[in-house]
Amino acid sequence: MRRRLILGALALVVVVVVAVVAVPLLTGAGPIPPATVDPARLDAGQRARLVERGRYIARAADCAACHVAEDGRAYAGGLPMETPVGTIYGTNITPSRDHGIGGWSADDLYRALVYGILPDGGRLYPAMPYTSYHAMTRADVDALSAYLASLPAVEKPNRPPDLAFPFNIRPAIAFWNLIFRPEPGDLPPPAGSAAPAGDHARGRYLVEVLGHCGECHTPRNLAYAMEDDRHLQGEVIEGALAPDITPAGLSARGWTAEDLTGFLSTGLSPQGTMTFRMYPVLHHSTRYLTAEDVGAIAAYLTDGAPPPTRPEPVTTGHTQNPGHDIYLGFCAGCHGADGEGHPAASPPLATNTTAMLQDPRNLVKVIRDGIPARPLAGTGRMQEMPAFGDLLDDGEMAALVNYLRRRWGGQPGDVTAERVAEVGPR
């Protein structure tokens, strides 16, 4: 009996040693490729070109959208990001030595972006998308490092994450990495693409790596890891649905490559305007991309898609719908009695994909909370969409949502007042 207890104790010690020592070692940073440039040996012109290329990488990677400060200062950190397990705040990535990344080398930045490992060995939470950035090229990281080092330092302290136990135990991320973190490497285009190999590879790199689209648009499991078998099929983020952007999903809502190109470049399309977390993507990222890169993204996302379809608007019987009078009273003044919209003022509803989504939450949120007036790309601007949450009760809201879904969305009018209430507070 005593021997069994001793053996059991030894086995427990081995398990603890493996858990405490081996797992962190196995999930630490792996090989780091040699730098592609030595900034110390560059002349002023070469350095300026490297910094400008890094600025483009920062925009393509949408760094500012998560690292902006509450007062709008780029890269100073503080933006709250709600997750199912608590709130994580974007960090300061300016060259501040006390609060930012002023002491980081390009190797340190590569280690953080690709492996999720800080210079001191600490683990980043996977809200920082190293599971997508794992395939960033060393050349892109070197350019990004030069650009971030060129920014003015902002002496703004970071705010620690507010996470529930046990998710607030940062070293436990080592176990998460052991299971879910991908290995670094390139993303060669899969066989069977209809697009030219170079264009497809560029589009895939922009979507899957730099743009990290899957981080919002891919369903996650209980461990907050992306479900690879449901890639880009849509997920709820901070109470709003980031919809299905697979080729089939886009096609079913009428999207074409041309529509996507315009949407990513200007924030406008026949299917609607940029809202929720997609607006910062336009504001900080996609409007700055070259026409070639935006085209590559659109081509990749629609590669192999069936011919686009969209529901036919209901042209008869809709006036008997309980939401018809509510629509005429609150919506038709801007969107038109037949959902035609007004150019440069309000988007059409007859082709708007928000009503086509099976999940009604985005439609409820837009009507209830409204959308502030916002600048779009160039001289474009989206006028304010008023909030009607204080004017319509849940039953009236449900009637209006059902009217929009049935008349233009091809969806059943089965949204109840209880479902509207479930969407949650503003």
GROMACS .gro file of C-alpha atoms in nm:
model
  426
    1MET     CA    1   0.000   0.000   0.000
    2ARG     CA    2   0.281   0.234   0.092
    3ARG     CA    3   0.460   0.153  -0.232
    4ARG     CA    4   0.149   0.241  -0.430
    5LEU     CA    5   0.121   0.574  -0.252
    6ILE     CA    6   0.486   0.652  -0.327
    7LEU     CA    7   0.443   0.557  -0.695
    8GLY     CA    8   0.129   0.765  -0.713
    9ALA     CA    9   0.305   1.063  -0.561
   10LEU     CA   10   0.594   1.025  -0.807
   11ALA     CA   11   0.349   1.007  -1.097
   12LEU     CA   12   0.180   1.324  -0.973
   13VAL     CA   13   0.518   1.498  -0.952
   14VAL     CA   14   0.593   1.396  -1.312
   15VAL     CA   15   0.259   1.533  -1.428
   16VAL     CA   16   0.319   1.860  -1.246
   17VAL     CA   17   0.670   1.891  -1.392
   18VAL     CA   18   0.537   1.827  -1.742
   19ALA     CA   19   0.257   2.078  -1.692
   20VAL     CA   20   0.473   2.350  -1.536
   21VAL     CA   21   0.796   2.306  -1.732
   22ALA     CA   22   0.753   2.098  -2.046
   23VAL     CA   23   0.431   2.252  -2.182
   24PRO     CA   24   0.559   2.613  -2.164
   25LEU     CA   25   0.884   2.503  -2.329
   26LEU     CA   26   0.698   2.320  -2.605
   27THR     CA   27   0.473   2.618  -2.671
   28GLY     CA   28   0.735   2.891  -2.657
   29ALA     CA   29   0.868   3.073  -2.959
   30GLY     CA   30   1.006   2.858  -3.235
   31PRO     CA   31   1.264   2.945  -3.500
   32ILE     CA   32   1.291   3.311  -3.600
   33PRO     CA   33   1.402   3.372  -3.961
   34PRO     CA   34   1.693   3.608  -4.014
   35ALA     CA   35   1.609   3.973  -4.066
   36THR     CA   36   1.565   4.084  -4.425
   37VAL     CA   37   1.707   4.430  -4.363
   38ASP     CA   38   1.946   4.604  -4.125
   39PRO     CA   39   1.794   4.946  -4.047
   40ALA     CA   40   2.131   5.074  -3.921
   41ARG     CA   41   2.281   5.036  -4.269
   42LEU     CA   42   2.004   5.219  -4.457
   43ASP     CA   43   2.040   5.571  -4.590
   44ALA     CA   44   1.765   5.826  -4.534
   45GLY     CA   45   1.582   5.743  -4.857
   46GLN     CA   46   1.593   5.368  -4.799
   47ARG     CA   47   1.473   5.412  -4.443
   48ALA     CA   48   1.185   5.634  -4.556
   49ARG     CA   49   1.075   5.374  -4.812
   50LEU     CA   50   1.093   5.097  -4.552
   51VAL     CA   51   0.884   5.302  -4.309
   52GLU     CA   52   0.627   5.378  -4.577
   53ARG     CA   53   0.603   5.009  -4.664
   54GLY     CA   54   0.558   4.936  -4.294
   55ARG     CA   55   0.275   5.190  -4.280
   56TYR     CA   56   0.101   4.995  -4.558
   57ILE     CA   57   0.154   4.666  -4.374
   58ALA     CA   58   0.008   4.819  -4.057
   59ARG     CA   59  -0.300   4.924  -4.251
   60ALA     CA   60  -0.338   4.592  -4.430
   61ALA     CA   61  -0.302   4.416  -4.094
   62ASP     CA   62  -0.557   4.656  -3.940
   63CYS     CA   63  -0.337   4.723  -3.636
   64ALA     CA   64  -0.496   5.058  -3.547
   65ALA     CA   65  -0.848   4.918  -3.520
   66CYS     CA   66  -0.759   4.731  -3.200
   67HIS     CA   67  -0.474   4.946  -3.069
   68VAL     CA   68  -0.638   5.289  -3.098
   69ALA     CA   69  -0.689   5.486  -2.776
   70GLU     CA   70  -1.026   5.596  -2.645
   71ASP     CA   71  -0.947   5.953  -2.755
   72GLY     CA   72  -0.852   5.843  -3.105
   73ARG     CA   73  -0.473   5.842  -3.071
   74ALA     CA   74  -0.346   5.575  -3.306
   75TYR     CA   75  -0.161   5.280  -3.153
   76ALA     CA   76  -0.178   5.418  -2.798
   77GLY     CA   77  -0.405   5.137  -2.676
   78GLY     CA   78  -0.707   5.119  -2.452
   79LEU     CA   79  -0.984   5.002  -2.686
   80PRO     CA   80  -1.206   4.750  -2.500
   81MET     CA   81  -1.271   4.421  -2.677
   82GLU     CA   82  -1.554   4.216  -2.532
   83THR     CA   83  -1.512   3.838  -2.528
   84PRO     CA   84  -1.728   3.562  -2.378
   85VAL     CA   85  -1.485   3.542  -2.084
   86GLY     CA   86  -1.435   3.912  -2.013
   87THR     CA   87  -1.282   4.229  -2.156
   88ILE     CA   88  -0.939   4.266  -2.310
   89TYR     CA   89  -0.797   4.611  -2.384
   90GLY     CA   90  -0.579   4.696  -2.682
   91THR     CA   91  -0.224   4.769  -2.577
   92ASN     CA   92   0.009   5.059  -2.640
   93ILE     CA   93   0.232   4.974  -2.938
   94THR     CA   94   0.400   5.314  -2.976
   95PRO     CA   95   0.777   5.340  -2.905
   96SER     CA   96   0.720   5.427  -2.538
   97ARG     CA   97   0.977   5.234  -2.337
   98ASP     CA   98   0.766   5.237  -2.023
   99HIS     CA   99   0.426   5.151  -2.169
  100GLY     CA  100   0.475   5.052  -2.532
  101ILE     CA  101   0.719   4.854  -2.743
  102GLY     CA  102   1.005   5.102  -2.750
  103GLY     CA  103   1.252   4.841  -2.631
  104TRP     CA  104   1.148   4.577  -2.883
  105SER     CA  105   1.365   4.455  -3.167
  106ALA     CA  106   1.227   4.332  -3.499
  107ASP     CA  107   1.289   3.979  -3.367
  108ASP     CA  108   1.073   4.059  -3.065
  109LEU     CA  109   0.792   4.182  -3.289
  110TYR     CA  110   0.814   3.871  -3.506
  111ARG     CA  111   0.799   3.651  -3.194
  112ALA     CA  112   0.487   3.830  -3.070
  113LEU     CA  113   0.305   3.834  -3.404
  114VAL     CA  114   0.382   3.479  -3.512
  115TYR     CA  115   0.403   3.291  -3.181
  116GLY     CA  116   0.211   3.512  -2.939
  117ILE     CA  117   0.516   3.534  -2.708
  118LEU     CA  118   0.634   3.858  -2.543
  119PRO     CA  119   1.004   3.947  -2.510
  120ASP     CA  120   0.997   3.844  -2.143
  121GLY     CA  121   0.844   3.508  -2.232
  122GLY     CA  122   0.490   3.601  -2.132
  123ARG     CA  123   0.197   3.481  -2.339
  124LEU     CA  124  -0.037   3.704  -2.535
  125TYR     CA  125  -0.407   3.628  -2.522
  126PRO     CA  126  -0.535   3.500  -2.857
  127ALA     CA  127  -0.745   3.815  -2.893
  128MET     CA  128  -0.420   3.931  -3.054
  129PRO     CA  129  -0.454   3.736  -3.378
  130TYR     CA  130  -0.126   3.549  -3.380
  131THR     CA  131  -0.323   3.245  -3.494
  132SER     CA  132  -0.364   3.435  -3.824
  133TYR     CA  133  -0.040   3.634  -3.823
  134HIS     CA  134   0.152   3.306  -3.786
  135ALA     CA  135   0.216   3.314  -4.161
  136MET     CA  136   0.339   3.675  -4.185
  137THR     CA  137   0.656   3.703  -4.387
  138ARG     CA  138   0.971   3.820  -4.214
  139ALA     CA  139   1.000   4.103  -4.467
  140ASP     CA  140   0.654   4.234  -4.371
  141VAL     CA  141   0.740   4.215  -4.000
  142ASP     CA  142   1.067   4.402  -4.055
  143ALA     CA  143   0.887   4.681  -4.242
  144LEU     CA  144   0.615   4.698  -3.976
  145SER     CA  145   0.881   4.718  -3.704
  146ALA     CA  146   1.047   5.012  -3.877
  147TYR     CA  147   0.714   5.193  -3.912
  148LEU     CA  148   0.609   5.144  -3.548
  149ALA     CA  149   0.953   5.262  -3.433
  150SER     CA  150   0.905   5.582  -3.636
  151LEU     CA  151   0.588   5.683  -3.452
  152PRO     CA  152   0.589   5.934  -3.165
  153ALA     CA  153   0.594   5.765  -2.825
  154VAL     CA  154   0.272   5.797  -2.628
  155GLU     CA  155   0.320   5.766  -2.252
  156LYS     CA  156  -0.010   5.597  -2.184
  157PRO     CA  157  -0.020   5.302  -1.941
  158ASN     CA  158  -0.182   4.979  -2.051
  159ARG     CA  159  -0.499   4.860  -1.885
  160PRO     CA  160  -0.490   4.500  -1.761
  161PRO     CA  161  -0.754   4.262  -1.896
  162ASP     CA  162  -1.067   4.206  -1.693
  163LEU     CA  163  -1.122   3.832  -1.732
  164ALA     CA  164  -1.304   3.572  -1.526
  165PHE     CA  165  -1.118   3.291  -1.349
  166PRO     CA  166  -0.943   3.077  -1.477
  167PHE     CA  167  -0.900   3.278  -1.800
  168ASN     CA  168  -0.714   3.548  -1.608
  169ILE     CA  169  -0.425   3.306  -1.547
  170ARG     CA  170  -0.203   3.415  -1.833
  171PRO     CA  171   0.053   3.130  -1.811
  172ALA     CA  172  -0.232   2.888  -1.883
  173ILE     CA  173  -0.226   3.020  -2.242
  174ALA     CA  174   0.069   2.784  -2.289
  175PHE     CA  175  -0.175   2.491  -2.275
  176TRP     CA  176  -0.407   2.667  -2.523
  177ASN     CA  177  -0.115   2.720  -2.759
  178LEU     CA  178  -0.019   2.354  -2.734
  179ILE     CA  179  -0.358   2.255  -2.875
  180PHE     CA  180  -0.466   2.541  -3.098
  181ARG     CA  181  -0.172   2.756  -3.210
  182PRO     CA  182  -0.074   2.683  -3.570
  183GLU     CA  183   0.285   2.645  -3.674
  184PRO     CA  184   0.442   2.935  -3.866
  185GLY     CA  185   0.467   2.899  -4.238
  186ASP     CA  186   0.352   3.016  -4.576
  187LEU     CA  187   0.001   2.975  -4.711
  188PRO     CA  188   0.032   2.832  -5.062
  189PRO     CA  189  -0.283   2.860  -5.273
  190PRO     CA  190  -0.490   2.541  -5.262
  191ALA     CA  191  -0.526   2.338  -5.576
  192GLY     CA  192  -0.831   2.398  -5.792
  193SER     CA  193  -0.849   2.777  -5.776
  194ALA     CA  194  -0.992   2.945  -6.084
  195ALA     CA  195  -0.783   3.258  -6.022
  196PRO     CA  196  -0.424   3.307  -6.142
  197ALA     CA  197  -0.184   3.158  -5.890
  198GLY     CA  198  -0.019   3.489  -5.803
  199ASP     CA  199  -0.346   3.677  -5.758
  200HIS     CA  200  -0.500   3.397  -5.553
  201ALA     CA  201  -0.195   3.370  -5.330
  202ARG     CA  202  -0.198   3.746  -5.266
  203GLY     CA  203  -0.570   3.746  -5.191
  204ARG     CA  204  -0.532   3.453  -4.957
  205TYR     CA  205  -0.243   3.620  -4.773
  206LEU     CA  206  -0.441   3.942  -4.732
  207VAL     CA  207  -0.758   3.765  -4.612
  208GLU     CA  208  -0.618   3.483  -4.402
  209VAL     CA  209  -0.303   3.644  -4.262
  210LEU     CA  210  -0.272   4.022  -4.268
  211GLY     CA  211  -0.645   4.100  -4.270
  212HIS     CA  212  -0.713   3.813  -4.026
  213CYS     CA  213  -1.076   3.803  -4.142
  214GLY     CA  214  -1.132   3.463  -3.987
  215GLU     CA  215  -1.078   3.600  -3.637
  216CYS     CA  216  -1.423   3.760  -3.650
  217HIS     CA  217  -1.600   3.564  -3.923
  218THR     CA  218  -1.517   3.208  -3.811
  219PRO     CA  219  -1.716   3.035  -3.535
  220ARG     CA  220  -1.523   2.962  -3.215
  221ASN     CA  221  -1.544   2.667  -2.982
  222LEU     CA  222  -1.576   2.671  -2.604
  223ALA     CA  223  -1.201   2.729  -2.573
  224TYR     CA  224  -1.228   3.042  -2.792
  225ALA     CA  225  -1.038   2.873  -3.074
  226MET     CA  226  -1.152   2.905  -3.434
  227GLU     CA  227  -1.334   2.603  -3.574
  228ASP     CA  228  -1.135   2.514  -3.886
  229ASP     CA  229  -1.415   2.307  -4.035
  230ARG     CA  230  -1.647   2.612  -4.033
  231HIS     CA  231  -1.398   2.864  -4.165
  232LEU     CA  232  -1.548   3.208  -4.243
  233GLN     CA  233  -1.904   3.084  -4.185
  234GLY     CA  234  -1.994   3.364  -3.943
  235GLU     CA  235  -1.974   3.436  -3.570
  236VAL     CA  236  -2.129   3.668  -3.312
  237ILE     CA  237  -1.879   3.932  -3.198
  238GLU     CA  238  -1.970   4.179  -2.923
  239GLY     CA  239  -2.337   4.112  -2.977
  240ALA     CA  240  -2.336   4.159  -3.356
  241LEU     CA  241  -2.313   3.893  -3.625
  242ALA     CA  242  -2.001   3.892  -3.842
  243PRO     CA  243  -2.174   3.709  -4.128
  244ASP     CA  244  -2.079   3.417  -4.346
  245ILE     CA  245  -1.822   3.537  -4.602
  246THR     CA  246  -1.754   3.207  -4.774
  247PRO     CA  247  -1.804   3.217  -5.151
  248ALA     CA  248  -2.137   3.036  -5.117
  249GLY     CA  249  -2.252   3.254  -4.829
  250LEU     CA  250  -2.171   3.577  -5.012
  251SER     CA  251  -2.333   3.456  -5.333
  252ALA     CA  252  -2.655   3.366  -5.153
  253ARG     CA  253  -2.686   3.730  -5.044
  254GLY     CA  254  -2.617   3.871  -5.390
  255TRP     CA  255  -2.253   3.970  -5.349
  256THR     CA  256  -2.020   3.984  -5.650
  257ALA     CA  257  -1.648   4.052  -5.662
  258GLU     CA  258  -1.728   4.400  -5.795
  259ASP     CA  259  -1.964   4.469  -5.504
  260LEU     CA  260  -1.702   4.358  -5.254
  261THR     CA  261  -1.436   4.571  -5.418
  262GLY     CA  262  -1.654   4.880  -5.385
  263PHE     CA  263  -1.757   4.790  -5.031
  264LEU     CA  264  -1.400   4.748  -4.907
  265SER     CA  265  -1.276   5.059  -5.090
  266THR     CA  266  -1.558   5.302  -5.013
  267GLY     CA  267  -1.775   5.146  -4.741
  268LEU     CA  268  -2.076   5.145  -4.973
  269SER     CA  269  -2.239   4.877  -5.185
  270PRO     CA  270  -2.588   4.776  -5.302
  271GLN     CA  271  -2.588   4.537  -5.005
  272GLY     CA  272  -2.543   4.810  -4.744
  273THR     CA  273  -2.282   5.016  -4.560
  274MET     CA  274  -2.005   4.943  -4.312
  275THR     CA  275  -2.144   4.900  -3.958
  276PHE     CA  276  -2.040   4.756  -3.621
  277ARG     CA  277  -1.679   4.634  -3.610
  278MET     CA  278  -1.648   4.653  -3.989
  279TYR     CA  279  -1.651   5.032  -3.990
  280PRO     CA  280  -1.311   5.057  -3.813
  281VAL     CA  281  -1.180   4.808  -4.070
  282LEU     CA  282  -1.273   5.052  -4.347
  283HIS     CA  283  -1.159   5.358  -4.149
  284HIS     CA  284  -0.818   5.221  -4.053
  285SER     CA  285  -0.747   4.962  -4.319
  286THR     CA  286  -0.924   4.873  -4.642
  287ARG     CA  287  -0.977   5.225  -4.781
  288TYR     CA  288  -0.598   5.265  -4.791
  289LEU     CA  289  -0.525   4.945  -4.984
  290THR     CA  290  -0.427   4.953  -5.348
  291ALA     CA  291  -0.686   4.868  -5.611
  292GLU     CA  292  -0.487   4.555  -5.690
  293ASP     CA  293  -0.496   4.434  -5.328
  294VAL     CA  294  -0.865   4.508  -5.281
  295GLY     CA  295  -0.935   4.325  -5.605
  296ALA     CA  296  -0.728   4.029  -5.486
  297ILE     CA  297  -0.928   4.013  -5.161
  298ALA     CA  298  -1.259   4.024  -5.346
  299ALA     CA  299  -1.145   3.765  -5.599
  300TYR     CA  300  -1.027   3.530  -5.324
  301LEU     CA  301  -1.347   3.558  -5.122
  302THR     CA  302  -1.565   3.492  -5.426
  303ASP     CA  303  -1.343   3.230  -5.590
  304GLY     CA  304  -1.556   2.936  -5.702
  305ALA     CA  305  -1.882   3.099  -5.590
  306PRO     CA  306  -2.204   3.002  -5.767
  307PRO     CA  307  -2.387   3.278  -5.956
  308PRO     CA  308  -2.506   3.539  -5.706
  309THR     CA  309  -2.870   3.528  -5.602
  310ARG     CA  310  -3.086   3.738  -5.375
  311PRO     CA  311  -3.447   3.708  -5.263
  312GLU     CA  312  -3.709   3.863  -5.486
  313PRO     CA  313  -3.886   4.155  -5.311
  314VAL     CA  314  -4.247   4.090  -5.215
  315THR     CA  315  -4.456   4.313  -5.440
  316THR     CA  316  -4.807   4.216  -5.333
  317GLY     CA  317  -4.975   4.167  -4.998
  318HIS     CA  318  -4.707   4.346  -4.799
  319THR     CA  319  -4.941   4.630  -4.705
  320GLN     CA  320  -5.132   4.385  -4.486
  321ASN     CA  321  -4.819   4.309  -4.286
  322PRO     CA  322  -4.840   4.451  -3.929
  323GLY     CA  323  -4.504   4.623  -3.977
  324HIS     CA  324  -4.604   4.808  -4.293
  325ASP     CA  325  -4.745   5.115  -4.120
  326ILE     CA  326  -4.448   5.127  -3.882
  327TYR     CA  327  -4.215   5.119  -4.182
  328LEU     CA  328  -4.399   5.403  -4.355
  329GLY     CA  329  -4.395   5.612  -4.040
  330PHE     CA  330  -4.033   5.562  -3.933
  331CYS     CA  331  -3.831   5.439  -4.232
  332ALA     CA  332  -3.980   5.532  -4.570
  333GLY     CA  333  -3.881   5.898  -4.541
  334CYS     CA  334  -3.515   5.801  -4.587
  335HIS     CA  335  -3.528   5.455  -4.743
  336GLY     CA  336  -3.826   5.508  -4.973
  337ALA     CA  337  -4.166   5.342  -4.975
  338ASP     CA  338  -4.026   5.064  -5.192
  339GLY     CA  339  -3.688   5.038  -5.019
  340GLU     CA  340  -3.508   5.215  -5.303
  341GLY     CA  341  -3.301   5.437  -5.075
  342HIS     CA  342  -3.141   5.768  -5.176
  343PRO     CA  343  -2.792   5.798  -5.330
  344ALA     CA  344  -2.526   5.931  -5.093
  345ALA     CA  345  -2.783   5.953  -4.814
  346SER     CA  346  -2.945   5.623  -4.716
  347PRO     CA  347  -2.879   5.273  -4.851
  348PRO     CA  348  -3.146   5.078  -5.038
  349LEU     CA  349  -3.327   4.812  -4.840
  350ALA     CA  350  -3.445   4.612  -5.139
  351THR     CA  351  -3.089   4.476  -5.183
  352ASN     CA  352  -2.962   4.517  -4.825
  353THR     CA  353  -2.819   4.193  -4.691
  354THR     CA  354  -2.889   4.271  -4.325
  355ALA     CA  355  -3.251   4.166  -4.378
  356MET     CA  356  -3.134   3.850  -4.558
  357LEU     CA  357  -2.943   3.709  -4.261
  358GLN     CA  358  -3.107   3.416  -4.087
  359ASP     CA  359  -3.008   3.564  -3.751
  360PRO     CA  360  -3.208   3.889  -3.701
  361ARG     CA  361  -2.980   4.043  -3.438
  362ASN     CA  362  -2.801   4.289  -3.670
  363LEU     CA  363  -3.131   4.419  -3.804
  364VAL     CA  364  -3.262   4.463  -3.451
  365LYS     CA  365  -2.945   4.641  -3.336
  366VAL     CA  366  -2.939   4.884  -3.629
  367ILE     CA  367  -3.305   4.982  -3.583
  368ARG     CA  368  -3.284   5.000  -3.205
  369ASP     CA  369  -2.944   5.166  -3.163
  370GLY     CA  370  -2.905   5.355  -3.491
  371ILE     CA  371  -2.576   5.433  -3.665
  372PRO     CA  372  -2.385   5.759  -3.611
  373ALA     CA  373  -2.295   5.981  -3.904
  374ARG     CA  374  -1.951   5.878  -4.025
  375PRO     CA  375  -1.700   5.971  -4.294
  376LEU     CA  376  -1.640   5.700  -4.550
  377ALA     CA  377  -1.355   5.677  -4.800
  378GLY     CA  378  -1.257   5.991  -4.990
  379THR     CA  379  -1.529   6.253  -4.966
  380GLY     CA  380  -1.804   6.001  -4.896
  381ARG     CA  381  -2.010   6.024  -4.583
  382MET     CA  382  -2.287   5.817  -4.427
  383GLN     CA  383  -2.565   6.020  -4.273
  384GLU     CA  384  -2.694   5.938  -3.928
  385MET     CA  385  -2.938   5.651  -3.890
  386PRO     CA  386  -3.161   5.750  -3.594
  387ALA     CA  387  -3.214   5.511  -3.305
  388PHE     CA  388  -3.573   5.398  -3.257
  389GLY     CA  389  -3.526   5.195  -2.939
  390ASP     CA  390  -3.699   5.462  -2.731
  391LEU     CA  391  -3.988   5.500  -2.976
  392LEU     CA  392  -4.078   5.137  -3.045
  393ASP     CA  393  -4.152   4.868  -2.789
  394ASP     CA  394  -4.028   4.512  -2.841
  395GLY     CA  395  -4.353   4.405  -3.007
  396GLU     CA  396  -4.346   4.693  -3.255
  397MET     CA  397  -3.978   4.631  -3.319
  398ALA     CA  398  -4.050   4.266  -3.394
  399ALA     CA  399  -4.328   4.365  -3.636
  400LEU     CA  400  -4.095   4.601  -3.822
  401VAL     CA  401  -3.812   4.348  -3.832
  402ASN     CA  402  -4.046   4.082  -3.967
  403TYR     CA  403  -4.177   4.321  -4.231
  404LEU     CA  404  -3.823   4.392  -4.356
  405ARG     CA  405  -3.722   4.027  -4.346
  406ARG     CA  406  -4.029   3.907  -4.534
  407ARG     CA  407  -4.054   4.187  -4.789
  408TRP     CA  408  -3.687   4.211  -4.891
  409GLY     CA  409  -3.490   3.947  -4.704
  410GLY     CA  410  -3.654   3.623  -4.809
  411GLN     CA  411  -3.670   3.524  -4.443
  412PRO     CA  412  -3.971   3.412  -4.237
  413GLY     CA  413  -4.150   3.666  -4.021
  414ASP     CA  414  -4.096   3.465  -3.705
  415VAL     CA  415  -3.909   3.715  -3.486
  416THR     CA  416  -4.090   3.760  -3.155
  417ALA     CA  417  -4.083   4.039  -2.899
  418GLU     CA  418  -3.892   3.800  -2.673
  419ARG     CA  419  -3.627   3.749  -2.943
  420VAL     CA  420  -3.591   4.126  -2.980
  421ALA     CA  421  -3.538   4.157  -2.603
  422GLU     CA  422  -3.273   3.882  -2.616
  423VAL     CA  423  -3.052   4.089  -2.844
  424GLY     CA  424  -2.961   4.277  -2.529
  425PRO     CA  425  -2.896   4.636  -2.426
  426ARG     CA  426  -2.725   4.896  -2.636
   0.00000   0.00000   0.00000
